[in-house]
Short mmCIF file of C-alpha atoms in Angstrom, two decimals:
data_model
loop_
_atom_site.label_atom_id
_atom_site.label_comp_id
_atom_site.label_asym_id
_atom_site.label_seq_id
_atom_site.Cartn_x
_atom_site.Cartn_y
_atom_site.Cartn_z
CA UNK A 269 0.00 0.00 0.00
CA UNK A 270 2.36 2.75 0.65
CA UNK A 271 4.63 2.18 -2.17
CA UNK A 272 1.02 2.48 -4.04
CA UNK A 273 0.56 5.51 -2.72
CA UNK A 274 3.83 6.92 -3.01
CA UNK A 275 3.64 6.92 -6.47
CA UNK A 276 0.43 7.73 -6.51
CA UNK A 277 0.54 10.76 -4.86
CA UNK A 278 4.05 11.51 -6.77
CA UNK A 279 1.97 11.17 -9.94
CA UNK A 280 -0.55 13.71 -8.42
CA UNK A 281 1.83 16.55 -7.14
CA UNK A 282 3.88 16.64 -10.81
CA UNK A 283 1.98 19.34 -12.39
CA UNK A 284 2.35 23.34 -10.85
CA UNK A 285 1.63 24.61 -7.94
CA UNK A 286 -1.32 27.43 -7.59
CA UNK A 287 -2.02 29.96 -4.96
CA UNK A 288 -4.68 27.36 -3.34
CA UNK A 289 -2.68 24.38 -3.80
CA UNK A 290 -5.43 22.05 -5.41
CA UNK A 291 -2.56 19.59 -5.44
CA UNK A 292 -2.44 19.59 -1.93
CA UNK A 293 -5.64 19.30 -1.33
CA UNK A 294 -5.64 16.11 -4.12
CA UNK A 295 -2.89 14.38 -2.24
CA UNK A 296 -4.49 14.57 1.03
CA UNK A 297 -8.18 13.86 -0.05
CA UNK A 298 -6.58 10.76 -1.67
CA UNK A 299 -4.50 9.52 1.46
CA UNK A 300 -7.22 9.81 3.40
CA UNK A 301 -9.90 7.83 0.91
CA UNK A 302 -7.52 4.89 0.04
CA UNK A 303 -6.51 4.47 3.81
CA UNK A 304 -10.44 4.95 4.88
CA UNK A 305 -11.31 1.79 2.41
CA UNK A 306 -8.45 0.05 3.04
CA UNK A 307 -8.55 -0.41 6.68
CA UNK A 308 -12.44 0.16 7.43
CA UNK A 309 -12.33 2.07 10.46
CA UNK A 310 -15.76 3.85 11.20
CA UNK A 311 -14.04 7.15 10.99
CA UNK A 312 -11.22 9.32 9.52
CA UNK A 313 -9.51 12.95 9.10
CA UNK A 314 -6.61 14.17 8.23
CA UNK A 315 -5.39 17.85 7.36
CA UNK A 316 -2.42 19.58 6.29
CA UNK A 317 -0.65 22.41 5.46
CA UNK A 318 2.24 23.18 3.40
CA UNK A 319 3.66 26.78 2.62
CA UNK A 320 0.94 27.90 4.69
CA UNK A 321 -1.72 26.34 2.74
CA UNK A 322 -4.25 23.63 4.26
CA UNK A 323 -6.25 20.70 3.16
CA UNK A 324 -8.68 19.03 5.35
CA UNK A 325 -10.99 15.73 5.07
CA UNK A 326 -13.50 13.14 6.74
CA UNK A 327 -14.24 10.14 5.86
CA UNK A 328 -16.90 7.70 7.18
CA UNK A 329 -18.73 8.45 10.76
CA UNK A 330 -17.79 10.45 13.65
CA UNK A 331 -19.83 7.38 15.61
CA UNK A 332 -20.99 4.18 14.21
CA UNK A 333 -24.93 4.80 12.24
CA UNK A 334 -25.19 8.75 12.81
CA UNK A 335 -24.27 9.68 9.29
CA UNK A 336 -22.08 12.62 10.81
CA UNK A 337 -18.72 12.95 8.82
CA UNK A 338 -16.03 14.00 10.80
CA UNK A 339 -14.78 17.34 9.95
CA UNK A 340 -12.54 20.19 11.10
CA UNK A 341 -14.77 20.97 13.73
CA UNK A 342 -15.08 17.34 15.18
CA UNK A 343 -13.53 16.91 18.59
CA UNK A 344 -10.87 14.55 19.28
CA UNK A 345 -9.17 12.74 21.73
CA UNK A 346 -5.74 12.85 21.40
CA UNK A 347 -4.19 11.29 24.08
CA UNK A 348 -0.34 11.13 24.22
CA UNK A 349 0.17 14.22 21.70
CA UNK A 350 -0.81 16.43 24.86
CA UNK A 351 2.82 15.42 25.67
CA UNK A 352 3.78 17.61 22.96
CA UNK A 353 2.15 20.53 24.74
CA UNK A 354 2.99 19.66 28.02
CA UNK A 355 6.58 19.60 26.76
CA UNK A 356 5.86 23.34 24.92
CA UNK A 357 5.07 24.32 28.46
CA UNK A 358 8.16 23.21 29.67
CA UNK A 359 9.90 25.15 26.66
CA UNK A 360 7.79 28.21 27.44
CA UNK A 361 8.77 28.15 30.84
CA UNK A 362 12.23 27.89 30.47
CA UNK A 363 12.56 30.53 27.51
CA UNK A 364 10.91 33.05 30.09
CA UNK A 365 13.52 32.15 33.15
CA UNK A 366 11.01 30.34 35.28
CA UNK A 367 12.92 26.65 34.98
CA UNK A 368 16.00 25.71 33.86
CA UNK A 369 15.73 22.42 31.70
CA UNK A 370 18.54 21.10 33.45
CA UNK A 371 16.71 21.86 36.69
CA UNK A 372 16.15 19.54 39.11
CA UNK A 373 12.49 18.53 39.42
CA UNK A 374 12.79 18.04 43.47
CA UNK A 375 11.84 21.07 44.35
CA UNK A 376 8.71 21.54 42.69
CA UNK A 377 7.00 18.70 43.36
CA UNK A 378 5.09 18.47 46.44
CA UNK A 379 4.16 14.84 46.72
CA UNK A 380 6.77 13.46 48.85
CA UNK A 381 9.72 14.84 51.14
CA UNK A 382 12.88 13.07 49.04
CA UNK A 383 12.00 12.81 45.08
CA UNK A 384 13.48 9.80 44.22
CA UNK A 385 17.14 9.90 41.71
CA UNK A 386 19.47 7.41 40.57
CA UNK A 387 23.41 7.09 40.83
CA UNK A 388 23.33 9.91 43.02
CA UNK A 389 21.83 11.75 39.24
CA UNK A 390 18.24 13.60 40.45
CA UNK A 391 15.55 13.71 38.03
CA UNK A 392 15.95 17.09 35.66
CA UNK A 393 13.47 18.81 34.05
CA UNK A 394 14.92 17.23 30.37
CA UNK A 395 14.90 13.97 31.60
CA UNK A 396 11.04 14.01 32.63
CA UNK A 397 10.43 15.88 29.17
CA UNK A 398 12.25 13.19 26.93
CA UNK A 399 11.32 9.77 28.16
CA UNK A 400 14.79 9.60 29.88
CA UNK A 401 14.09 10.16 33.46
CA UNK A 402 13.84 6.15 34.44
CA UNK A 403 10.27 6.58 35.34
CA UNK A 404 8.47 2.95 33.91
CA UNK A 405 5.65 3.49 31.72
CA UNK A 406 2.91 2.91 34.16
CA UNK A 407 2.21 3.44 37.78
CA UNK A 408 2.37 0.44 39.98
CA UNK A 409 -1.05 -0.14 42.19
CA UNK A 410 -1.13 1.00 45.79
CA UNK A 411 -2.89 -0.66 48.30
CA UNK A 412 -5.90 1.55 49.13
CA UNK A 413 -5.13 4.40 46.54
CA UNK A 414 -6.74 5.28 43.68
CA UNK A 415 -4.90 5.21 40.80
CA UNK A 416 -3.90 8.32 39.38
CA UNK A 417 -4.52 9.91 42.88
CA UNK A 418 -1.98 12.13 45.22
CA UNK A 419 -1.58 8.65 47.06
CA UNK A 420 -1.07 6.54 43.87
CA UNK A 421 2.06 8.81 42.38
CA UNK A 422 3.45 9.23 46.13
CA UNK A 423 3.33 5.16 46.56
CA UNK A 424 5.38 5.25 43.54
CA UNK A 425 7.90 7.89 44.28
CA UNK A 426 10.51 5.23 46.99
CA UNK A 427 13.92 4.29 46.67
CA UNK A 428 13.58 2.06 43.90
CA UNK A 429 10.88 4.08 41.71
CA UNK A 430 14.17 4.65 39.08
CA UNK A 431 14.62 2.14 36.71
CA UNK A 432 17.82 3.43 35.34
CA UNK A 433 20.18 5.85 36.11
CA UNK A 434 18.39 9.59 34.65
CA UNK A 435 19.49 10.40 31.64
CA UNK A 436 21.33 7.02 30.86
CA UNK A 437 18.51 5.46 29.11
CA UNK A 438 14.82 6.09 26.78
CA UNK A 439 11.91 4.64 28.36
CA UNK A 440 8.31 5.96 27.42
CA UNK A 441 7.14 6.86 30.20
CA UNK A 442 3.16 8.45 31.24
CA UNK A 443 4.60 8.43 34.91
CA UNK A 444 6.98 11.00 33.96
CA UNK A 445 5.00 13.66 31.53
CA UNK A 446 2.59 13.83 34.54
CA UNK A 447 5.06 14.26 37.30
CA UNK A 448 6.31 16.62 34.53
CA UNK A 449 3.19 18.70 34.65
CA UNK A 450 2.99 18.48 38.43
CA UNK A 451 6.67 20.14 38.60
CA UNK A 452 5.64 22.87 36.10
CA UNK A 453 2.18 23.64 38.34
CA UNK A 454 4.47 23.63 41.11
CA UNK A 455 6.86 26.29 39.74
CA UNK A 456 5.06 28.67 38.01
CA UNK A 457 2.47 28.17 41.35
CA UNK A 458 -0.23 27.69 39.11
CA UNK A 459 -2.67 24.74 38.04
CA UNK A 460 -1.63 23.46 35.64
CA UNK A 461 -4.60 23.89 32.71
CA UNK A 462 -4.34 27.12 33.45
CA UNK A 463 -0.79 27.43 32.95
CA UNK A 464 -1.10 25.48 29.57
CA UNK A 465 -3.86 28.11 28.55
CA UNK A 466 -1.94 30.93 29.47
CA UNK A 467 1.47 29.69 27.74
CA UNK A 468 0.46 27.74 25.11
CA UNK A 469 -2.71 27.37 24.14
CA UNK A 470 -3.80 31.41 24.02
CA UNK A 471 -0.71 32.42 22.42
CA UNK A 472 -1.38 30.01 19.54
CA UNK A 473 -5.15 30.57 19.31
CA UNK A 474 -6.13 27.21 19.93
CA UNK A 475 -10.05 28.10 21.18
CA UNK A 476 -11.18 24.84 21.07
CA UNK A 477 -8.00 22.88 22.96
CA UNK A 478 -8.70 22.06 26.08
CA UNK A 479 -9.37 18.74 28.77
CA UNK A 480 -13.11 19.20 29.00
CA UNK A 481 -14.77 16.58 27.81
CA UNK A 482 -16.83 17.59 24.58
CA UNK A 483 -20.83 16.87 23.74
CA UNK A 484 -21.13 13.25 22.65
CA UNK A 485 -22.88 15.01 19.39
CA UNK A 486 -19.86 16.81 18.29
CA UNK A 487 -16.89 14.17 19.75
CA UNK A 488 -15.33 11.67 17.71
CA UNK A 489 -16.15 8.29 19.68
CA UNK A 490 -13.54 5.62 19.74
CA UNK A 491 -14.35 1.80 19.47
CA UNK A 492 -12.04 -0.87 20.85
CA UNK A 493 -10.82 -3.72 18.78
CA UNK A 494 -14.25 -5.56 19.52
CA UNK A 495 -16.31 -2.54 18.31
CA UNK A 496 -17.52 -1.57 21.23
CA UNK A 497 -18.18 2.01 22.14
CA UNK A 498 -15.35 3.37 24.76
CA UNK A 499 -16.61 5.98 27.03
CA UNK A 500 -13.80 8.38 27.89
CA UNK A 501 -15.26 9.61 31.06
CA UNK A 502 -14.58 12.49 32.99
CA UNK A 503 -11.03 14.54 32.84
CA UNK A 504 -8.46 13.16 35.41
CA UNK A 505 -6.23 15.39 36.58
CA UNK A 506 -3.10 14.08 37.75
CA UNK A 507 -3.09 12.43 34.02
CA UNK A 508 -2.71 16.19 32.82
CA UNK A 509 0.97 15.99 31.42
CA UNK A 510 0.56 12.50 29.71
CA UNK A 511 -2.54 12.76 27.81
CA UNK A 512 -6.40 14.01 28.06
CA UNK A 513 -6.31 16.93 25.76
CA UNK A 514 -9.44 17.32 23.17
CA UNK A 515 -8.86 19.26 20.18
CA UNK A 516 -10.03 19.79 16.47
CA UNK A 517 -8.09 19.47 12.90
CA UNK A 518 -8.41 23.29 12.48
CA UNK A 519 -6.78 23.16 15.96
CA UNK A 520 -4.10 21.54 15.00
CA UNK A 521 -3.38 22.85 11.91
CA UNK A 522 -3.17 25.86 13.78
CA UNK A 523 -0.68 24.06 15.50
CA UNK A 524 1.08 22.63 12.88
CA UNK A 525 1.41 26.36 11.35
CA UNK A 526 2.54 27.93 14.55
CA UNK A 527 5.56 24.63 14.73
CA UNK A 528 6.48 25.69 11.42
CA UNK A 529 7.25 29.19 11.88
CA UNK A 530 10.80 28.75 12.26
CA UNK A 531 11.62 32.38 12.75
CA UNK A 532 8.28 34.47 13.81
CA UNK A 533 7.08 35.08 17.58
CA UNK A 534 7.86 32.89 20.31
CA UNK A 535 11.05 31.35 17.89
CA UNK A 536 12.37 30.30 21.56
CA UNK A 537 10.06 28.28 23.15
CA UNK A 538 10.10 26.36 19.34
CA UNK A 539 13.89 25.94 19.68
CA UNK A 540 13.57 24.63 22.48
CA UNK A 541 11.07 22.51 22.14
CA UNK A 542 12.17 21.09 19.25
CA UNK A 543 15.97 20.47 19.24
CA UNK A 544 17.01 16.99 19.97
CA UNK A 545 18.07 16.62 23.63
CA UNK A 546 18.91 12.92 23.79
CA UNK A 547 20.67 10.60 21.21
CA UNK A 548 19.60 7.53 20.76
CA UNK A 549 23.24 6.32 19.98
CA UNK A 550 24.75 4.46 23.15
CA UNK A 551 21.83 4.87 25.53
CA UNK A 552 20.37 1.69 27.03
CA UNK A 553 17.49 0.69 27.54
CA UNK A 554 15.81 2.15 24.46
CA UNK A 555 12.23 1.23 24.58
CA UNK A 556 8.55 2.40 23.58
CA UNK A 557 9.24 5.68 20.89
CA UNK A 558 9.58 3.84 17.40
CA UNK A 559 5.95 2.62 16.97
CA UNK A 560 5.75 5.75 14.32
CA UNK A 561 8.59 5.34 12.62
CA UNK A 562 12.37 4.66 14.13
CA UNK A 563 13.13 7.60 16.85
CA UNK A 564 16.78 9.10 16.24
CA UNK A 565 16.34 11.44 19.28
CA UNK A 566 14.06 13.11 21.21
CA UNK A 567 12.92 16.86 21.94
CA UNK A 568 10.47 17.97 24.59
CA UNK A 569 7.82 15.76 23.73
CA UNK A 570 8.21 15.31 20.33
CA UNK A 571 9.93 12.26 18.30
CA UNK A 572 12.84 13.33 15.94
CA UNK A 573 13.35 11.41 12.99
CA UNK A 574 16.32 12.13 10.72
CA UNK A 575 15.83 12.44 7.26
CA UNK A 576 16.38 9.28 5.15
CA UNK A 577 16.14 8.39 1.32
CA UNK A 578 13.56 11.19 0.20
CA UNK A 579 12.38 11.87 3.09
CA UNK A 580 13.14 15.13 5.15
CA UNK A 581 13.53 15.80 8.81
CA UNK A 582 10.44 14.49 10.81
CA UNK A 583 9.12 15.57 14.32
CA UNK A 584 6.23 14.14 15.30
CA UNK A 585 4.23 12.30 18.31
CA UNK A 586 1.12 9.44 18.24
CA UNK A 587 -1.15 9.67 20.30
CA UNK A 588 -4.04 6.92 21.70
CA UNK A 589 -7.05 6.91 24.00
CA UNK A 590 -10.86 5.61 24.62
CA UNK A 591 -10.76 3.72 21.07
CA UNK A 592 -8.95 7.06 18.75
CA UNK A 593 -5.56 7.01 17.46
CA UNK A 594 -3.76 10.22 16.44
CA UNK A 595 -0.93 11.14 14.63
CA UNK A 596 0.84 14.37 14.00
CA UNK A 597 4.02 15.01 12.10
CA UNK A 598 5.60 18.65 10.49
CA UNK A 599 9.31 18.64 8.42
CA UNK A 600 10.28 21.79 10.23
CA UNK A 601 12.65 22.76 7.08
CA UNK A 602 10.40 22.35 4.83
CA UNK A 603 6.97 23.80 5.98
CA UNK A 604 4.60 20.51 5.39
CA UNK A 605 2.70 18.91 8.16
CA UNK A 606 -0.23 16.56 8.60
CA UNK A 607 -2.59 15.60 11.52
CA UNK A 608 -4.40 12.47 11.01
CA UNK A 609 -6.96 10.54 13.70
CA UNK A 610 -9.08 7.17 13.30
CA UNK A 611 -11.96 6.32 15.68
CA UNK A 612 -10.84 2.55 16.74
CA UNK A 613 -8.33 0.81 18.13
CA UNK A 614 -7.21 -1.20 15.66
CA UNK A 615 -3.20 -1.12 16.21
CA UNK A 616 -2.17 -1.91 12.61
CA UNK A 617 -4.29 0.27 11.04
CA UNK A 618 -2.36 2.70 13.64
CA UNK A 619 0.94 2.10 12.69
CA UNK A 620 0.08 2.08 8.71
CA UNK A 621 -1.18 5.28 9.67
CA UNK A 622 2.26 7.01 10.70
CA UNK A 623 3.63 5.28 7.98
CA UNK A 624 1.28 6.98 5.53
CA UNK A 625 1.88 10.19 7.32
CA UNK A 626 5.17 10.38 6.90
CA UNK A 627 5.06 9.00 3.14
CA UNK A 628 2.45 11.48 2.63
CA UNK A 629 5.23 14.26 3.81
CA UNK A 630 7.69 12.64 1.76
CA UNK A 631 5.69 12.77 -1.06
CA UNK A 632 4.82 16.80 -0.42
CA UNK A 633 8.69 17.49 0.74
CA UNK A 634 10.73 15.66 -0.82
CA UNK A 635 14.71 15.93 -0.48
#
């Protein structure tokens, strides 16, 4: 399929460009259609821009029988790319004086007396920000704690919390983007939605970005790999930093166009969001951050993906939650991204997906 479409799309892009870019909007229209018939989830966008043009398209049903197409407009659930943001925070933060990235976390987080470190190495505000901190994916359970409560993360914050040295290692890790958030509430002594409003999401104009959880009439709704309806439920907030954000395609094109301004306002807190902290070369363990294509390094959030063959520099982050998998993806050098989100949890329709994305860029960027 995605040589197919490759060549395809290759095919499609040949003939000039206009002030609209039809061509874009011909490349994306047909990503999305093929990948809609090909993998028969109940639901589909995708949008891009490129040169400051945009394209955007639904296929199918924002929920199973309501004859609703999903749209621009449609809210979605995009899980783990709110790591992105929380890691924009972090860059927003540290552009203004508030942290340093090489901070240590420690003091800022209020949930137990001795934050836990590793090799006598504490936990820095980069390490929480880039999978690196040692932090395992998941919390444990604690007797007679809820998860995701004060008492869950502080159960989960001893002596032996570290599962490698900080800094020493990749490890996705939901633990840490949430601790990560907790830290950034902690020294900016705000909460922490509010502090991603104020820094992030205002600046960029993203109106309808946010962790409440949107009408059922307007909200894409996820199905699990059984096709059964998944009901997000209310916001939690200790999961703040790791996921929960809803959002819309014009949203994140938005987005997309406000990551690609290389050189316009706020060119700091993109620079520093952006730029590739940790190496993959030599670390150990390296675990969880190639699922949408091989990770070469990692910024504050994002997933850094050196160019290779015709394809240019990639950053970009996946994102999965109640039954919707998301996927967004900009060649910083080159001023193309996409945003693309199904409405089931079907995992190889989500990998096919990144790969498509990133063809898809490819195919509107090439080298």
């Amino acid at each position: 399929m995605r040589c197919f479409l490759a060549a395809a799309m290759m095919s499609l892009l040949a003939g000039p460009a206009f002030a609209n870019d039809p061509l874009l909007e011909e490349a994306v229209e047909f990503t999305g259609q093929i990948f809609h018939l090909q993998t028969g989830v109940p639901g589909l966008v995708i949008a891009a821009v490129r040169n400051g043009e945009t394209a955007v398209f639904g296929f199918g049903e924002t929920a199973r029988g309501n004859g609703v197409e999903p749209g621009e407009t449609t809210r979605i659930g995009v899980g783990s790319i709110t790591k992105t943001f929380t890691g924009m925070t972090l860059a927003g933060l540290a552009a203004d004086g508030t942290v340093l990235l090489t901070g240590p976390v420690a003091p800022h987080v209020d949930l137990v007396e001795t934050f836990p470190e590793r090799g006598g190495q504490a936990v820095r505000f980069v390490d929480l920000a880039t999978h690196s901190s040692g932090f395992p994916r998941e919390l444990n359970p604690v007797a007679d704690a809820e998860k995701y409560s004060d008492a869950s993360f502080a159960g989960n914050l001893g002596d032996d919390a570290l599962l490698f040295r900080p800094g020493r290692g990749l490890l996705y890790s939901n633990v840490g983007f949430d601790l990560l958030a907790r830290a950034l509430s902690g020294a900016a002594d705000m909460p922490y939605a509010a502090l991603l409003k104020e820094t992030v999401l205002d600046p960029i104009g993203l109106a309808e970005t946010g962790y409440d959880r949107p009408d059922d009439a307007v909200r894409m709704v996820g199905y699990d790999w059984n096709d059964n309806e998944m009901d997000p439920g209310a916001p939690i907030p200790n999961r703040a930093g790791a996921s929960g954000l809803y959002t819309t395609a014009a949203d994140m094109l938005r987005y997309l166009q406000w990551n690609l301004d290389r050189f316009g306002e706020n060119a700091e807190m993109r620079t520093l969001s952006h730029a590739g902290y940790v190496i993959r070369d030599g670390l150990d363990p390296v675990s969880g951050l190639d699922e949408s294509g091989h990770m070469d390094a990692m910024g504050l959030g994002w997933v850094v993906m050196m160019p290779k063959d015709d394809r240019p520099l990639i950053i970009q982050k996946a994102g999965g939650t109640n039954g919707v998998f998301s996927y967004l993806a900009f060649a910083p050098t080159r001023g193309v991204g996409v945003f693309m989100a199904i409405n089931k949890f079907d995992f190889a329709a989500s990998v096919e997906m990144a790969s498509v994305v990133n063809h898809l860029i490819a195919t509107l960027a090439p080298r």
